[in-house]
Coordinates of C-alpha atoms and ligand atoms in Angstrom, one line a residue:
M1 CA 0.0 0.0 0.0
L2 CA 3.1 2.2 0.2
I3 CA 2.6 5.1 -2.1
S4 CA 5.4 5.3 -4.7
H5 CA 5.7 9.1 -5.1
Q6 CA 6.1 10.6 -1.6
H7 CA 6.6 14.2 -0.8
P8 CA 10.1 14.9 0.7
L9 CA 8.5 16.5 3.8
N10 CA 6.3 13.6 4.6
R11 CA 6.3 12.4 8.2
S12 CA 4.2 9.7 9.9
I13 CA 3.4 8.5 13.4
M14 CA 1.3 5.6 14.7
V15 CA -0.3 6.2 18.1
A16 CA -2.0 3.5 20.2
V17 CA -5.0 5.0 22.2
L18 CA -5.4 2.9 25.4
G19 CA -7.3 3.0 28.6
A20 CA -10.1 1.5 30.8
P21 CA -13.6 1.2 29.3
N22 CA -15.5 4.4 28.9
V23 CA -12.7 6.9 29.5
G24 CA -13.3 8.6 26.2
K25 CA -10.8 6.9 23.8
S26 CA -13.1 6.9 20.8
S27 CA -14.4 10.5 21.5
L28 CA -10.8 11.7 21.6
V29 CA -9.9 9.9 18.3
N30 CA -13.0 11.3 16.6
Y31 CA -12.3 14.8 17.9
L32 CA -8.7 14.8 16.7
M33 CA -9.7 13.3 13.4
G34 CA -12.5 15.7 12.9
V35 CA -14.8 12.9 11.8
D36 CA -17.2 10.7 13.8
L37 CA -15.7 7.6 12.5
S38 CA -15.5 5.5 15.7
V39 CA -18.7 4.7 17.6
V40 CA -19.3 6.3 20.9
T41 CA -21.9 5.5 23.6
D42 CA -22.1 6.0 27.3
K43 CA -21.8 2.2 27.8
P44 CA -18.5 0.3 28.2
Q45 CA -17.5 -2.1 25.4
T46 CA -18.7 0.1 22.6
T47 CA -15.5 -0.3 20.7
R48 CA -14.7 -3.9 20.1
N49 CA -11.9 -3.9 17.5
K50 CA -8.6 -2.1 17.1
I51 CA -9.3 0.5 14.4
N52 CA -6.7 2.6 12.6
C53 CA -8.1 6.2 12.2
V54 CA -5.9 8.1 9.7
F55 CA -5.7 11.8 9.0
T56 CA -3.0 14.2 7.8
V57 CA -1.9 17.5 9.3
D58 CA 0.3 19.4 6.7
H59 CA 2.6 16.6 5.6
T60 CA 2.3 14.6 8.8
E61 CA 0.2 11.4 8.7
I62 CA -1.3 10.5 12.0
I63 CA -2.6 7.1 12.6
L64 CA -4.6 6.8 15.8
V65 CA -5.3 3.3 16.8
D66 CA -8.6 3.2 18.7
T67 CA -8.9 0.2 21.0
P68 CA -11.5 -1.6 23.2
G69 CA -11.3 -0.7 26.9
V70 CA -8.8 -2.9 28.8
H71 CA -10.2 -4.6 31.9
R72 CA -9.7 -7.7 34.1
T73 CA -11.9 -10.5 32.9
N74 CA -12.4 -14.3 32.8
K75 CA -14.8 -14.2 29.8
E76 CA -13.5 -15.4 26.4
F77 CA -15.2 -12.5 24.6
N78 CA -13.6 -9.9 26.9
K79 CA -10.2 -11.6 26.7
R80 CA -10.4 -11.1 22.9
L81 CA -11.3 -7.4 23.3
N82 CA -8.2 -7.0 25.6
Q83 CA -6.1 -8.8 23.0
Q84 CA -7.1 -6.2 20.4
A85 CA -5.8 -3.5 22.7
R86 CA -2.6 -5.5 23.3
D87 CA -2.1 -5.9 19.6
S88 CA -2.3 -2.1 19.1
L89 CA 1.0 -1.8 20.9
E90 CA 2.8 -3.6 18.1
G91 CA 4.1 -1.0 15.7
A92 CA 3.0 2.0 17.7
D93 CA 5.5 4.8 17.9
L94 CA 3.7 6.3 20.9
N95 CA 1.1 5.1 23.4
L96 CA -1.5 7.5 24.8
L97 CA -2.8 6.1 28.1
L98 CA -6.2 7.8 28.8
I99 CA -7.4 8.2 32.3
D100 CA -10.8 9.5 33.2
S101 CA -10.0 12.4 35.5
T102 CA -13.4 12.2 37.2
K103 CA -12.7 8.6 38.5
P104 CA -10.0 7.1 40.9
V105 CA -6.7 7.1 39.0
G106 CA -4.8 4.4 40.8
D107 CA -7.4 1.6 40.0
Q108 CA -7.7 2.5 36.4
I109 CA -4.0 2.5 35.8
S110 CA -3.2 -0.7 37.7
E111 CA -6.0 -2.6 35.9
V112 CA -4.9 -1.5 32.5
V113 CA -1.2 -2.0 33.0
S114 CA -1.6 -5.5 34.5
T115 CA -4.1 -6.6 31.9
L116 CA -2.0 -5.4 29.0
N117 CA 0.9 -7.3 30.5
K118 CA 3.3 -5.8 28.0
E119 CA 6.0 -3.3 28.5
L120 CA 4.7 0.2 27.6
T121 CA 7.6 1.9 26.0
K122 CA 7.0 5.5 24.9
T123 CA 3.9 6.6 26.8
W124 CA 2.1 9.8 27.5
V125 CA -0.8 10.0 30.0
V126 CA -3.9 11.9 28.9
F127 CA -6.4 12.8 31.6
T128 CA -9.8 13.1 29.9
K129 CA -13.2 14.8 30.6
S130 CA -11.6 17.9 32.1
D131 CA -14.9 19.7 31.4
L132 CA -16.5 17.7 34.2
L133 CA -13.9 18.6 36.8
D134 CA -14.6 21.1 39.5
L135 CA -11.2 22.8 39.4
K136 CA -12.1 24.7 42.6
E137 CA -11.4 21.4 44.4
G138 CA -7.7 21.9 43.5
I139 CA -6.8 18.6 41.8
N140 CA -3.2 17.7 42.3
F141 CA -2.0 16.0 39.1
D142 CA 1.5 15.6 40.5
V143 CA 0.1 13.1 43.0
F144 CA -1.6 11.3 40.1
L145 CA 1.6 11.3 38.2
Q146 CA 3.5 9.8 41.0
K147 CA 1.0 6.9 41.2
I148 CA 1.2 6.4 37.5
R149 CA 5.0 6.3 37.6
E150 CA 4.8 3.4 40.1
H151 CA 3.2 1.4 37.3
I152 CA 4.8 2.9 34.2
P153 CA 8.2 4.6 35.1
S154 CA 8.7 5.7 31.5
V155 CA 5.8 8.2 31.3
E156 CA 7.1 11.3 29.5
K157 CA 4.3 13.8 29.3
T158 CA 0.9 14.4 30.7
F159 CA -2.1 16.3 29.3
L160 CA -5.5 17.3 30.7
V161 CA -8.0 17.4 27.9
S162 CA -11.7 17.4 27.0
S163 CA -13.4 16.2 23.8
V164 CA -16.4 18.4 24.8
S165 CA -14.8 21.8 25.8
E166 CA -11.8 21.1 23.5
E167 CA -9.4 22.1 26.2
N168 CA -5.8 21.4 25.4
M169 CA -6.6 19.3 22.3
N170 CA -4.5 21.5 20.1
I171 CA -1.6 21.2 22.4
L172 CA -1.9 17.4 22.4
L173 CA -2.2 17.3 18.6
G174 CA 0.8 19.6 18.2
S175 CA 2.9 17.4 20.5
I176 CA 1.9 14.2 18.5
C177 CA 2.9 16.0 15.2
D178 CA 6.2 16.9 16.7
E179 CA 6.9 13.3 17.5
A180 CA 6.3 12.1 14.0
K181 CA 9.4 10.8 12.2
E182 CA 10.4 11.7 8.6
G183 CA 9.3 9.0 6.3
P184 CA 6.7 7.8 3.8
H185 CA 3.0 7.8 4.5
L186 CA 1.6 4.3 5.0
F187 CA -2.0 5.1 3.8
D188 CA -3.2 6.4 0.5
E189 CA -4.3 10.0 0.4
G190 CA -7.9 10.3 1.6
Q191 CA -7.9 6.8 3.1
M192 CA -9.4 7.1 6.6
S193 CA -9.0 3.6 8.1
N194 CA -7.6 0.1 7.7
K195 CA -11.1 -1.1 8.2
N196 CA -13.4 -1.0 5.2
E197 CA -16.8 0.6 4.7
R198 CA -18.5 -2.7 5.3
F199 CA -17.0 -2.8 8.8
F200 CA -18.2 0.7 9.7
V201 CA -21.7 -0.1 8.4
G202 CA -21.9 -2.8 11.0
E203 CA -20.5 -0.5 13.7
Y204 CA -23.1 2.2 13.0
I205 CA -26.0 -0.3 13.1
R206 CA -24.7 -1.6 16.4
E207 CA -24.2 1.9 17.8
Q208 CA -27.9 2.7 17.2
A209 CA -29.0 -0.6 18.6
F210 CA -26.9 0.1 21.7
E211 CA -28.3 3.7 22.0
L212 CA -31.9 2.6 21.7
L213 CA -31.8 -0.5 23.8
K214 CA -29.2 0.4 26.3
E215 CA -31.4 -0.1 29.3
E216 CA -32.7 -3.5 28.2
L217 CA -29.8 -5.1 26.3
P218 CA -26.5 -3.8 27.3
Y219 CA -24.0 -5.9 25.3
E220 CA -25.5 -9.0 24.1
I221 CA -25.8 -7.9 20.5
A222 CA -23.5 -8.1 17.6
V223 CA -24.0 -7.1 13.9
V224 CA -22.8 -9.1 11.0
I225 CA -23.1 -7.9 7.4
D226 CA -24.7 -10.7 5.3
E227 CA -24.6 -8.9 1.9
Y228 CA -22.8 -5.7 0.8
K229 CA -23.2 -4.8 -2.9
D230 CA -21.2 -1.8 -3.9
L231 CA -23.2 0.0 -6.6
S232 CA -21.3 3.3 -6.6
R233 CA -19.8 2.7 -10.0
E234 CA -23.1 1.7 -11.7
N235 CA -24.1 4.8 -13.5
D236 CA -27.8 4.0 -13.6
S237 CA -28.2 3.1 -9.9
P238 CA -29.9 5.6 -7.7
I239 CA -28.3 3.9 -4.6
V240 CA -24.6 3.5 -3.8
A241 CA -24.9 0.2 -1.9
Q242 CA -27.3 -2.5 -1.2
I243 CA -26.8 -3.8 2.3
S244 CA -28.3 -6.6 4.3
A245 CA -27.3 -7.1 7.9
S246 CA -28.2 -9.2 10.9
I247 CA -28.4 -8.2 14.5
L248 CA -27.4 -11.2 16.5
V249 CA -29.0 -11.7 19.9
N250 CA -28.4 -14.3 22.6
R251 CA -32.0 -15.4 23.4
P252 CA -35.5 -15.4 21.8
S253 CA -36.8 -12.9 24.3
Q254 CA -34.1 -10.4 23.2
R255 CA -35.2 -10.8 19.6
A256 CA -38.6 -9.5 20.6
I257 CA -36.9 -6.5 22.3
V258 CA -34.8 -5.6 19.3
V259 CA -37.7 -5.9 17.0
G260 CA -40.0 -3.9 19.2
S261 CA -43.8 -3.6 19.1
K262 CA -44.9 -3.8 15.4
G263 CA -41.2 -3.6 14.5
S264 CA -40.8 -0.1 15.9
N265 CA -37.4 -0.6 17.4
I266 CA -35.8 -2.2 14.4
K267 CA -37.3 0.5 12.2
E268 CA -35.7 3.2 14.4
I269 CA -32.4 1.4 14.4
G270 CA -32.6 1.2 10.6
S271 CA -33.5 4.8 10.0
K272 CA -30.9 6.3 12.4
S273 CA -28.0 4.1 11.3
R274 CA -29.0 4.7 7.6
M275 CA -28.3 8.5 8.1
K276 CA -24.8 7.9 9.4
I277 CA -24.1 5.2 6.8
E278 CA -25.3 7.4 4.0
R279 CA -23.0 10.2 5.2
L280 CA -20.1 7.8 5.2
L281 CA -20.8 6.4 1.8
G282 CA -21.9 9.7 0.3
G283 CA -25.2 8.6 -1.2
Q284 CA -28.4 6.7 -0.7
I285 CA -28.3 3.1 0.4
G286 CA -30.7 0.2 0.4
L287 CA -30.7 -1.3 3.9
K288 CA -32.3 -4.5 5.1
L289 CA -32.0 -5.5 8.8
H290 CA -32.8 -8.8 10.3
V291 CA -32.7 -10.0 14.0
K292 CA -31.4 -13.5 14.5
V293 CA -31.2 -15.5 17.7
S294 CA -27.7 -16.9 17.8
E295 CA -27.4 -18.5 21.2
K296 CA -24.2 -17.5 23.0
W297 CA -22.7 -15.9 19.9
F298 CA -20.1 -14.4 22.2
K299 CA -18.7 -17.8 22.9
N300 CA -18.8 -19.0 19.3
N301 CA -15.4 -19.0 17.7
M302 CA -16.7 -18.8 14.2
I303 CA -18.7 -15.7 14.9
L304 CA -16.0 -14.1 17.0
E305 CA -13.6 -14.6 14.0
Q306 CA -16.2 -13.1 11.7
L307 CA -16.3 -10.0 14.0
G308 CA -12.5 -9.7 13.8
L309 CA -11.9 -10.9 17.3
H310 CA -9.2 -13.5 17.1
R311 CA -8.0 -15.7 19.9
A312 CA -6.2 -14.0 22.8
E313 CA -3.0 -14.9 24.5
D314 CA -5.0 -16.1 27.5
S315 CA -7.9 -17.7 25.5
N316 CA -9.1 -21.0 26.7
R317 CA -7.1 -23.7 25.0
V318 CA -9.9 -25.7 23.4
W319 CA -12.5 -24.0 21.3
R320 CA -15.3 -25.6 19.3
A321 CA -18.1 -24.0 17.3
R322 CA -21.4 -24.7 19.0
Ligands
GDP401 N1 -18.2 15.3 29.5 C1 -17.4 14.6 28.7 N2 -17.9 13.4 28.3 C2 -17.0 12.7 27.5 C3 -15.8 13.1 27.1 N3 -15.2 12.2 26.3 C4 -16.1 11.2 26.3 N4 -17.2 11.4 27.0 C5 -18.4 10.6 27.2 O1 -17.9 9.4 27.8 C6 -18.6 8.2 27.3 C7 -17.6 7.2 26.7 O2 -17.0 7.8 25.6 P1 -16.2 6.9 24.6 O3 -15.5 7.8 23.7 O4 -17.2 5.9 23.9 O5 -15.2 6.1 25.5 P2 -14.3 4.8 25.2 O6 -15.1 3.6 25.7 O7 -13.1 5.0 26.0 O8 -14.1 4.8 23.7 C8 -19.6 8.8 26.2 O9 -20.8 9.0 26.8 C9 -18.9 10.1 25.8 O10 -19.9 11.0 25.4 C10 -15.4 14.5 27.5 O11 -14.3 15.0 27.3 N5 -16.2 15.1 28.4
MG402 MG1 -14.5 3.3 22.3

């Protein structure tokens, strides 16, 4: 994918964005990128895969690797989410460790560091959600930093930012740019991600399902794309893609919830995700949604592989499809 003709001033940097669930990793990535590419909800485990989000500032290519929140777990599904975060350390020039500044710092850091179980080389700590802090309380970040250094002695810099009030985001972005090394860009111009459009279509459907059903069905849904016909190059087609997707649920009772009375929920998920997908693809789409009961899909190796969640270092040794 390396582009053959590169500008002599080109620079590039890959940054792994790490942290506990819900600290604001995807919000930060979207903010810096200027595009709502990654999905954000107020529930943990919204991001399930490591996703390269790519943009360019002047001649500097910045690849932010959004990751699932790292947390201690015995569940196979969650072990695979942690593994995605662990994998993002490979090839990263810089790690941003995000800490929710409104929550206890020590617990977040020890859980993330022990679960990653890898040496964090070049690492900066980013305290998030500064807009929610009552600064009158006089927060002492030096104490926080001391705690962090107990776990990661190599921490070089710290930032206090907010994706909502935008505080210090420009300073963070400038510092990332300054770290970039001279060299060729890894992605083609205009390419936003290593994940394809089909992947993001599934994400946007899942995001809307999460949003609508968050009280009833926290995590037990997944979306698989059954059919994706790219029609963008067909001159006589009024739509750019014909898409058919399935929302997988764990139990029949959950199917009824996702469908809703007279199909009201599934209709709403369809119409809301359609708007975001059409923005991504730049044209109208045909979208068919189905709800399928796939008992314990989150333990089914074949489905996990289909969702891009490969075996983890600490996966159970024996796996069989149900
Ligand atoms: N007030 C405030 N909320 C934020 C900020 N960043 C993220 N959030 C919220 O925190 C929740 C989790 O955000 P998300 O980016 O999905 O976190 P992730 O799980 O670490 O990727 C969402 O409800 C966001 O709207 C911030 O800077 N300020
Ligand atoms: Mg996320």
